[in-house]
């Protein structure tokens, strides 16, 4: 133990700020289990985080912490990609139903 070392300087203040902000934010209820250490695959693919993600997107103008903003940006892009995939799958189904498309497998 170094008496000259100040423990407050080593404290991860950014984590405290992010967690504190989340507790008093418009998304406190939806993001009750918010994990600042979660990787993209965890918060984008885990169904239990979707309500939190949706709330973050809906409250994008709130002055979020930098790391939360990164999550919002990732979530927004992920949501757009899902919508485009859904639209493409719908268009393929319509084309098949109208007889405009046959796969090589069907020939």
N, CA, C and O atoms as a DFTB+ gen file, in Angstrom:
428 C
 N C O
     1  1       0.831      -1.189       0.000
     2  2       0.000       0.000       0.000
     3  2       0.865       1.238       0.000
     4  3       1.721       1.414       0.867
     5  1       0.645       2.059      -0.938
     6  2       1.424       3.277      -1.087
     7  2       0.634       4.435      -0.479
     8  3      -0.432       4.788      -0.983
     9  1       1.152       5.036       0.609
    10  2       0.411       6.136       1.249
    11  2       0.273       7.362       0.356
    12  3      -0.606       8.194       0.584
    13  1       1.133       7.487      -0.662
    14  2       1.062       8.649      -1.555
    15  2       0.008       8.456      -2.642
    16  3      -0.365       9.408      -3.328
    17  1      -0.462       7.241      -2.795
    18  2      -1.447       6.938      -3.828
    19  2      -2.841       7.359      -3.360
    20  3      -3.250       7.072      -2.235
    21  1      -3.539       8.028      -4.226
    22  2      -4.891       8.470      -3.924
    23  2      -5.879       7.507      -4.594
    24  3      -5.953       7.437      -5.821
    25  1      -6.631       6.770      -3.780
    26  2      -7.583       5.799      -4.308
    27  2      -8.653       6.420      -5.177
    28  3      -9.157       5.772      -6.094
    29  1      -9.012       7.671      -4.905
    30  2     -10.042       8.326      -5.714
    31  2      -9.579       8.576      -7.133
    32  3     -10.391       8.637      -8.057
    33  1      -8.269       8.720      -7.309
    34  2      -7.764       8.919      -8.666
    35  2      -7.871       7.636      -9.484
    36  3      -7.980       7.693     -10.709
    37  1      -7.842       6.498      -8.833
    38  2      -7.926       5.216      -9.530
    39  2      -9.362       4.730      -9.690
    40  3      -9.614       3.774     -10.422
    41  1     -10.294       5.375      -9.018
    42  2     -11.691       4.961      -9.088
    43  2     -12.216       5.179     -10.510
    44  3     -11.977       6.236     -11.093
    45  1     -12.926       4.198     -11.076
    46  2     -13.450       4.345     -12.446
    47  2     -14.661       5.273     -12.481
    48  3     -15.804       4.817     -12.533
    49  1     -14.404       6.557     -12.451
    50  2     -15.480       7.543     -12.382
    51  2     -16.429       7.471     -13.570
    52  3     -17.624       7.726     -13.421
    53  1     -15.917       7.129     -14.738
    54  2     -16.785       7.065     -15.909
    55  2     -17.859       5.993     -15.726
    56  3     -18.984       6.160     -16.196
    57  1     -17.521       4.889     -15.046
    58  2     -18.525       3.854     -14.787
    59  2     -19.572       4.333     -13.791
    60  3     -20.766       4.082     -13.957
    61  1     -19.112       5.017     -12.767
    62  2     -20.041       5.559     -11.778
    63  2     -20.979       6.561     -12.443
    64  3     -22.185       6.546     -12.199
    65  1     -20.422       7.431     -13.281
    66  2     -21.234       8.447     -13.962
    67  2     -22.256       7.795     -14.885
    68  3     -23.420       8.194     -14.926
    69  1     -21.810       6.799     -15.615
    70  2     -22.716       6.128     -16.545
    71  2     -23.831       5.412     -15.790
    72  3     -24.996       5.518     -16.173
    73  1     -23.502       4.699     -14.746
    74  2     -24.513       3.973     -13.966
    75  2     -25.459       4.946     -13.261
    76  3     -26.671       4.735     -13.235
    77  1     -24.902       6.003     -12.696
    78  2     -25.719       7.005     -12.019
    79  2     -26.687       7.658     -13.001
    80  3     -27.864       7.851     -12.694
    81  1     -26.183       7.993     -14.175
    82  2     -27.038       8.605     -15.185
    83  2     -28.160       7.648     -15.580
    84  3     -29.307       8.067     -15.733
    85  1     -27.838       6.382     -15.742
    86  2     -28.840       5.407     -16.145
    87  2     -29.929       5.263     -15.078
    88  3     -31.101       5.092     -15.415
    89  1     -29.560       5.329     -13.813
    90  2     -30.531       5.181     -12.724
    91  2     -31.550       6.316     -12.677
    92  3     -32.676       6.125     -12.219
    93  1     -31.152       7.504     -13.154
    94  2     -32.030       8.674     -13.086
    95  2     -32.452       9.162     -14.464
    96  3     -32.906      10.297     -14.608
    97  1     -32.307       8.332     -15.455
    98  2     -32.634       8.705     -16.831
    99  2     -34.072       8.339     -17.165
   100  3     -34.744       7.676     -16.375
   101  1     -34.550       8.767     -18.333
   102  2     -35.893       8.365     -18.770
   103  2     -35.998       6.850     -18.998
   104  3     -37.105       6.316     -19.083
   105  1     -34.868       6.160     -19.096
   106  2     -34.860       4.722     -19.376
   107  2     -34.510       3.886     -18.147
   108  3     -34.144       2.718     -18.279
   109  1     -34.616       4.464     -16.971
   110  2     -34.216       3.759     -15.741
   111  2     -34.979       2.443     -15.576
   112  3     -34.389       1.427     -15.208
   113  1     -36.274       2.458     -15.842
   114  2     -37.082       1.247     -15.667
   115  2     -36.724       0.181     -16.701
   116  3     -36.527      -0.983     -16.351
   117  1     -36.640       0.573     -17.962
   118  2     -36.357      -0.376     -19.040
   119  2     -34.919      -0.892     -18.994
   120  3     -34.647      -2.014     -19.421
   121  1     -34.007      -0.081     -18.482
   122  2     -32.585      -0.447     -18.460
   123  2     -32.132      -0.811     -17.047
   124  3     -30.987      -0.565     -16.669
   125  1     -33.019      -1.385     -16.295
   126  2     -32.739      -1.738     -14.898
   127  2     -31.490      -2.616     -14.787
   128  3     -30.718      -2.473     -13.839
   129  1     -31.286      -3.517     -15.744
   130  2     -30.141      -4.426     -15.716
   131  2     -29.030      -3.988     -16.663
   132  3     -28.282      -4.818     -17.179
   133  1     -28.926      -2.699     -16.886
   134  2     -27.921      -2.147     -17.806
   135  2     -26.521      -2.594     -17.399
   136  3     -26.129      -2.450     -16.241
   137  1     -25.785      -3.126     -18.339
   138  2     -24.420      -3.581     -18.092
   139  2     -23.459      -2.761     -18.939
   140  3     -23.416      -2.934     -20.157
   141  1     -22.677      -1.861     -18.313
   142  2     -21.766      -1.029     -19.102
   143  2     -20.633      -1.827     -19.739
   144  3     -19.957      -1.328     -20.639
   145  1     -20.420      -3.056     -19.284
   146  2     -19.351      -3.884     -19.837
   147  2     -19.839      -4.817     -20.939
   148  3     -19.041      -5.548     -21.525
   149  1     -21.135      -4.801     -21.226
   150  2     -21.686      -5.703     -22.240
   151  2     -21.096      -5.387     -23.608
   152  3     -20.965      -4.229     -24.002
   153  1     -20.750      -6.438     -24.307
   154  2     -20.259      -6.281     -25.675
   155  2     -21.422      -6.136     -26.629
   156  3     -22.571      -6.373     -26.258
   157  1     -21.125      -5.745     -27.863
   158  2     -22.186      -5.548     -28.856
   159  2     -23.061      -6.780     -29.017
   160  3     -24.288      -6.680     -29.059
   161  1     -22.425      -7.944     -29.108
   162  2     -23.211      -9.156     -29.318
   163  2     -24.179      -9.396     -28.161
   164  3     -25.229     -10.009     -28.353
   165  1     -23.835      -8.920     -26.961
   166  2     -24.718      -9.123     -25.818
   167  2     -25.926      -8.200     -25.869
   168  3     -27.056      -8.657     -25.699
   169  1     -25.710      -6.913     -26.099
   170  2     -26.857      -6.013     -26.050
   171  2     -27.622      -5.923     -27.367
   172  3     -28.743      -5.415     -27.390
   173  1     -27.041      -6.404     -28.455
   174  2     -27.785      -6.397     -29.713
   175  2     -28.584      -7.690     -29.914
   176  3     -29.674      -7.664     -30.485
   177  1     -28.053      -8.800     -29.451
   178  2     -28.686     -10.091     -29.715
   179  2     -29.507     -10.638     -28.560
   180  3     -30.325     -11.536     -28.761
   181  1     -29.311     -10.123     -27.369
   182  2     -30.026     -10.623     -26.205
   183  2     -31.421     -10.000     -26.153
   184  3     -31.557      -8.779     -26.075
   185  1     -32.445     -10.833     -26.197
   186  2     -33.815     -10.320     -26.234
   187  2     -34.184      -9.558     -24.958
   188  3     -35.080      -8.714     -24.988
   189  1     -33.516      -9.837     -23.851
   190  2     -33.842      -9.146     -22.596
   191  2     -33.386      -7.684     -22.591
   192  3     -33.788      -6.919     -21.715
   193  1     -32.564      -7.293     -23.543
   194  2     -32.092      -5.901     -23.592
   195  2     -32.843      -5.052     -24.612
   196  3     -32.553      -3.863     -24.748
   197  1     -33.798      -5.634     -25.329
   198  2     -34.456      -4.907     -26.416
   199  2     -35.294      -3.735     -25.935
   200  3     -35.319      -2.697     -26.595
   201  1     -35.979      -3.866     -24.811
   202  2     -36.767      -2.743     -24.292
   203  2     -35.854      -1.587     -23.923
   204  3     -36.183      -0.425     -24.162
   205  1     -34.711      -1.908     -23.342
   206  2     -33.730      -0.866     -23.005
   207  2     -33.222      -0.203     -24.288
   208  3     -33.168       1.023     -24.375
   209  1     -32.851      -1.012     -25.279
   210  2     -32.359      -0.467     -26.547
   211  2     -33.392       0.447     -27.200
   212  3     -33.058       1.528     -27.685
   213  1     -34.651       0.005     -27.209
   214  2     -35.720       0.820     -27.807
   215  2     -35.882       2.136     -27.054
   216  3     -36.073       3.186     -27.668
   217  1     -35.806       2.082     -25.738
   218  2     -35.931       3.305     -24.936
   219  2     -34.770       4.263     -25.215
   220  3     -34.968       5.472     -25.336
   221  1     -33.571       3.715     -25.315
   222  2     -32.405       4.562     -25.603
   223  2     -32.571       5.272     -26.945
   224  3     -32.265       6.459     -27.068
   225  1     -33.053       4.545     -27.943
   226  2     -33.272       5.149     -29.261
   227  2     -34.361       6.223     -29.180
   228  3     -34.223       7.298     -29.764
   229  1     -35.438       5.927     -28.458
   230  2     -36.534       6.888     -28.324
   231  2     -36.116       8.148     -27.572
   232  3     -36.729       9.202     -27.746
   233  1     -35.088       8.053     -26.747
   234  2     -34.610       9.191     -25.943
   235  2     -33.214       9.617     -26.359
   236  3     -32.391       9.985     -25.520
   237  1     -32.955       9.567     -27.638
   238  2     -31.614       9.847     -28.153
   239  2     -31.145      11.270     -27.823
   240  3     -29.941      11.511     -27.734
   241  1     -32.059      12.197     -27.645
   242  2     -31.681      13.588     -27.358
   243  2     -31.288      13.824     -25.893
   244  3     -30.803      14.902     -25.548
   245  1     -31.492      12.839     -25.049
   246  2     -31.057      12.944     -23.657
   247  2     -29.529      13.034     -23.635
   248  3     -28.880      12.382     -24.452
   249  1     -28.936      13.810     -22.738
   250  2     -27.463      13.972     -22.743
   251  2     -26.746      12.740     -22.179
   252  3     -26.209      12.771     -21.072
   253  1     -26.748      11.664     -22.958
   254  2     -26.158      10.409     -22.510
   255  2     -24.645      10.468     -22.403
   256  3     -23.994      11.278     -23.064
   257  1     -24.105       9.621     -21.583
   258  2     -22.672       9.417     -21.445
   259  2     -22.133       8.877     -22.777
   260  3     -22.869       8.243     -23.533
   261  1     -20.871       9.123     -23.057
   262  2     -20.268       8.743     -24.336
   263  2     -20.441       7.248     -24.640
   264  3     -20.770       6.890     -25.771
   265  1     -20.228       6.381     -23.659
   266  2     -20.336       4.949     -23.914
   267  2     -21.783       4.538     -24.199
   268  3     -22.024       3.630     -24.994
   269  1     -22.726       5.191     -23.564
   270  2     -24.129       4.908     -23.835
   271  2     -24.485       5.384     -25.235
   272  3     -25.258       4.727     -25.933
   273  1     -23.934       6.513     -25.651
   274  2     -24.172       7.019     -27.005
   275  2     -23.680       6.022     -28.058
   276  3     -24.320       5.836     -29.092
   277  1     -22.545       5.387     -27.788
   278  2     -22.018       4.373     -28.710
   279  2     -23.003       3.216     -28.828
   280  3     -23.256       2.709     -29.921
   281  1     -23.553       2.809     -27.694
   282  2     -24.542       1.730     -27.713
   283  2     -25.777       2.145     -28.513
   284  3     -26.318       1.346     -29.277
   285  1     -26.224       3.390     -28.341
   286  2     -27.392       3.875     -29.074
   287  2     -27.120       3.839     -30.578
   288  3     -27.971       3.404     -31.354
   289  1     -25.943       4.292     -30.985
   290  2     -25.594       4.286     -32.410
   291  2     -25.578       2.858     -32.956
   292  3     -26.114       2.599     -34.034
   293  1     -24.966       1.934     -32.216
   294  2     -24.929       0.530     -32.650
   295  2     -26.334      -0.042     -32.754
   296  3     -26.658      -0.741     -33.714
   297  1     -27.165       0.257     -31.766
   298  2     -28.531      -0.261     -31.735
   299  2     -29.344       0.294     -32.898
   300  3     -30.123      -0.432     -33.516
   301  1     -29.167       1.564     -33.196
   302  2     -29.894       2.191     -34.296
   303  2     -29.518       1.555     -35.634
   304  3     -30.392       1.241     -36.441
   305  1     -28.227       1.365     -35.866
   306  2     -27.761       0.733     -37.108
   307  2     -28.282      -0.701     -37.193
   308  3     -28.721      -1.141     -38.256
   309  1     -28.234      -1.422     -36.089
   310  2     -28.728      -2.799     -36.046
   311  2     -30.217      -2.849     -36.387
   312  3     -30.666      -3.726     -37.125
   313  1     -30.969      -1.905     -35.844
   314  2     -32.411      -1.855     -36.103
   315  2     -32.684      -1.581     -37.585
   316  3     -33.573      -2.199     -38.169
   317  1     -31.943      -0.678     -38.189
   318  2     -32.103      -0.380     -39.613
   319  2     -31.771      -1.607     -40.457
   320  3     -32.482      -1.918     -41.412
   321  1     -30.684      -2.306     -40.102
   322  2     -30.314      -3.513     -40.845
   323  2     -31.415      -4.572     -40.747
   324  3     -31.739      -5.221     -41.741
   325  1     -31.985      -4.746     -39.567
   326  2     -33.080      -5.699     -39.404
   327  2     -34.277      -5.324     -40.262
   328  3     -34.898      -6.192     -40.876
   329  1     -34.604      -4.048     -40.309
   330  2     -35.731      -3.600     -41.128
   331  2     -35.472      -3.864     -42.606
   332  3     -36.376      -4.285     -43.327
   333  1     -34.247      -3.622     -43.063
   334  2     -33.913      -3.859     -44.473
   335  2     -33.971      -5.348     -44.799
   336  3     -34.448      -5.732     -45.867
   337  1     -33.493      -6.182     -43.889
   338  2     -33.563      -7.631     -44.106
   339  2     -35.019      -8.087     -44.155
   340  3     -35.400      -8.876     -45.020
   341  1     -35.826      -7.588     -43.227
   342  2     -37.256      -7.937     -43.235
   343  2     -37.919      -7.510     -44.534
   344  3     -38.709      -8.265     -45.103
   345  1     -37.607      -6.302     -45.013
   346  2     -38.180      -5.815     -46.273
   347  2     -37.748      -6.695     -47.450
   348  3     -38.553      -7.003     -48.329
   349  1     -36.469      -7.098     -47.461
   350  2     -35.969      -7.950     -48.540
   351  2     -36.644      -9.316     -48.508
   352  3     -37.011      -9.853     -49.553
   353  1     -36.811      -9.880     -47.311
   354  2     -37.491     -11.174     -47.195
   355  2     -38.950     -11.070     -47.631
   356  3     -39.470     -11.981     -48.276
   357  1     -39.612      -9.968     -47.285
   358  2     -40.998      -9.755     -47.711
   359  2     -41.092      -9.638     -49.230
   360  3     -41.994     -10.202     -49.849
   361  1     -40.149      -8.897     -49.829
   362  2     -40.149      -8.728     -51.288
   363  2     -39.908     -10.068     -51.987
   364  3     -40.524     -10.345     -53.016
   365  1     -39.033     -10.886     -51.447
   366  2     -38.783     -12.208     -52.027
   367  2     -40.043     -13.068     -51.951
   368  3     -40.381     -13.761     -52.911
   369  1     -40.727     -13.025     -50.834
   370  2     -41.952     -13.820     -50.681
   371  2     -43.030     -13.368     -51.667
   372  3     -43.729     -14.198     -52.248
   373  1     -43.165     -12.053     -51.856
   374  2     -44.135     -11.528     -52.825
   375  2     -43.769     -12.000     -54.232
   376  3     -44.641     -12.413     -54.996
   377  1     -42.490     -11.940     -54.572
   378  2     -42.034     -12.380     -55.896
   379  2     -42.317     -13.865     -56.101
   380  3     -42.744     -14.273     -57.181
   381  1     -42.085     -14.665     -55.079
   382  2     -42.378     -16.104     -55.188
   383  2     -43.874     -16.336     -55.357
   384  3     -44.287     -17.148     -56.185
   385  1     -44.689     -15.628     -54.577
   386  2     -46.146     -15.790     -54.645
   387  2     -46.698     -15.408     -56.008
   388  3     -47.684     -15.990     -56.460
   389  1     -46.082     -14.445     -56.666
   390  2     -46.556     -13.991     -57.979
   391  2     -45.914     -14.777     -59.118
   392  3     -46.228     -14.552     -60.287
   393  1     -45.025     -15.689     -58.781
   394  2     -44.373     -16.498     -59.815
   395  2     -43.241     -15.787     -60.526
   396  3     -42.818     -16.222     -61.597
   397  1     -42.746     -14.709     -59.956
   398  2     -41.665     -13.948     -60.586
   399  2     -40.286     -14.498     -60.242
   400  3     -39.283     -14.111     -60.841
   401  1     -40.251     -15.392     -59.284
   402  2     -38.942     -15.897     -58.829
   403  2     -39.004     -17.385     -58.624
   404  3     -39.930     -17.914     -58.008
   405  1     -37.983     -18.063     -59.161
   406  2     -37.767     -19.473     -58.886
   407  2     -36.296     -19.653     -58.581
   408  3     -35.429     -19.177     -59.314
   409  1     -36.028     -20.347     -57.490
   410  2     -34.624     -20.590     -57.156
   411  2     -34.088     -21.724     -58.019
   412  3     -34.868     -22.479     -58.599
   413  1     -32.793     -21.854     -58.111
   414  2     -32.170     -22.951     -58.860
   415  2     -32.592     -24.286     -58.274
   416  3     -32.675     -25.282     -58.993
   417  1     -32.857     -24.315     -56.997
   418  2     -33.267     -25.538     -56.302
   419  2     -34.618     -26.016     -56.806
   420  3     -34.864     -27.217     -56.915
   421  1     -35.507     -25.044     -57.117
   422  2     -36.866     -25.384     -57.551
   423  2     -36.921     -25.869     -59.006
   424  3     -37.900     -26.499     -59.404
   425  1     -35.883     -25.584     -59.802
   426  2     -35.901     -25.947     -61.227
   427  2     -35.620     -27.398     -61.467
   428  3     -35.604     -27.843     -62.614
